[in-house]
Short mmCIF file of C-alpha atoms in Angstrom, two decimals:
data_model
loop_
_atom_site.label_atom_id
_atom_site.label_comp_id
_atom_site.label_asym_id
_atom_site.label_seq_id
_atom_site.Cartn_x
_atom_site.Cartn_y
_atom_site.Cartn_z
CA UNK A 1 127.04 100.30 109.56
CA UNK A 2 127.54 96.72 108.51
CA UNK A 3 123.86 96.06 109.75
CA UNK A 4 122.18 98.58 108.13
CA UNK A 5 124.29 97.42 104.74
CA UNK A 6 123.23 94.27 105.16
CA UNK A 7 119.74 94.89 105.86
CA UNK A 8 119.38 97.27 103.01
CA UNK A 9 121.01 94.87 100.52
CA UNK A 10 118.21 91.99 101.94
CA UNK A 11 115.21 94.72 101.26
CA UNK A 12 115.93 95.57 98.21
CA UNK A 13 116.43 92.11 97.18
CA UNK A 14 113.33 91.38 98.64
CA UNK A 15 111.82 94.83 96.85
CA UNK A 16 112.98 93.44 93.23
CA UNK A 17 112.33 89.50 93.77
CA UNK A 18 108.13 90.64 94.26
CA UNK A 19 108.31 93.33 91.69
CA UNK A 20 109.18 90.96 88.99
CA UNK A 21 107.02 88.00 90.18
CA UNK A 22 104.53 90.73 90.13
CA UNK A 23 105.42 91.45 86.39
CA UNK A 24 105.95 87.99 85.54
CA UNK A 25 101.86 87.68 86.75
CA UNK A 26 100.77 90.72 84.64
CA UNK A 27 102.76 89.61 81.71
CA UNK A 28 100.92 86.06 81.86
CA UNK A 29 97.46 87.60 82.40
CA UNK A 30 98.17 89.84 79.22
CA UNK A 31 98.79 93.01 81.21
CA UNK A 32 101.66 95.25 80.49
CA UNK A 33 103.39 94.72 83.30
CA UNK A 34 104.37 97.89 85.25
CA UNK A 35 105.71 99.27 88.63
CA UNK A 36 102.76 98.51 90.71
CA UNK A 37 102.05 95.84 93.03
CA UNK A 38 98.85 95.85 94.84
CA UNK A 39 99.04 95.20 98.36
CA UNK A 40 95.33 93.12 98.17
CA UNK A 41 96.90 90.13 95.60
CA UNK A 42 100.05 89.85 98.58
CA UNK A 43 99.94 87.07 101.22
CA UNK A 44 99.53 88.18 104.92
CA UNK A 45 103.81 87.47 104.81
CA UNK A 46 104.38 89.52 101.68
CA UNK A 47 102.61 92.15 102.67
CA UNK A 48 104.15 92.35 106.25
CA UNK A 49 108.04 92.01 104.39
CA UNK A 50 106.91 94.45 102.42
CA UNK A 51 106.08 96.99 105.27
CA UNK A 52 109.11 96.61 106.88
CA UNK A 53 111.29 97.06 104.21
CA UNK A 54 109.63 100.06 103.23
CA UNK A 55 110.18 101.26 106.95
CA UNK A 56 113.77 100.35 106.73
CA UNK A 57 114.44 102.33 104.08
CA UNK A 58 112.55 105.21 105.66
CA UNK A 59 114.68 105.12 109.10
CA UNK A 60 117.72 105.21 106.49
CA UNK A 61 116.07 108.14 104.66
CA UNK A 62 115.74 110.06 108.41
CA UNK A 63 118.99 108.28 109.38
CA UNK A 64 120.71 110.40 106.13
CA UNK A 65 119.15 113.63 106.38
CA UNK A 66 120.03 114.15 110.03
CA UNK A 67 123.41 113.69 109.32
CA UNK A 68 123.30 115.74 106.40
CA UNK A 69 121.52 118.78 107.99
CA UNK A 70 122.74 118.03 111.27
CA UNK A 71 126.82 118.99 109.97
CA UNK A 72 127.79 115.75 110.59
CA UNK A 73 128.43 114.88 106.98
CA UNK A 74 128.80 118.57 105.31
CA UNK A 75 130.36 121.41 107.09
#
């Protein structure tokens, strides 16, 4: 559980650290910045961090609602 805590709290640092380089970018090209980051403008490393913390957070997703329909969280 420690692992996955972990993991999570390195993805999502990872998730906010691009998103505001991202807006930093928009804001200095005049842009209003927004939610968006285009996967073209990433490096070949972004873009594959990116991926996998998107599928971490998926497996947690799955992880969650098997326990949760499963009974294993709610009677």
């Amino acid at each position: 559980a420690f692992k996955v805590a972990e993991d999570m709290a390195q993805a999502f640092g990872y998730l906010n650290a691009l998103l505001i380089h991202n807006q930093l970018r928009q804001a200095e090209d005049g842009v209003i910045p927004d939610n968006f980051i285009n996967p073209d403008i990433l490096t070949n490393l972004e873009r594959k961090t990116l991926k996998e913390s998107f599928q971490l957070i998926a497996r947690l997703y799955e992880d969650i609602e098997g326990n949760y329909w499963s009974g294993k969280i709610l009677p």
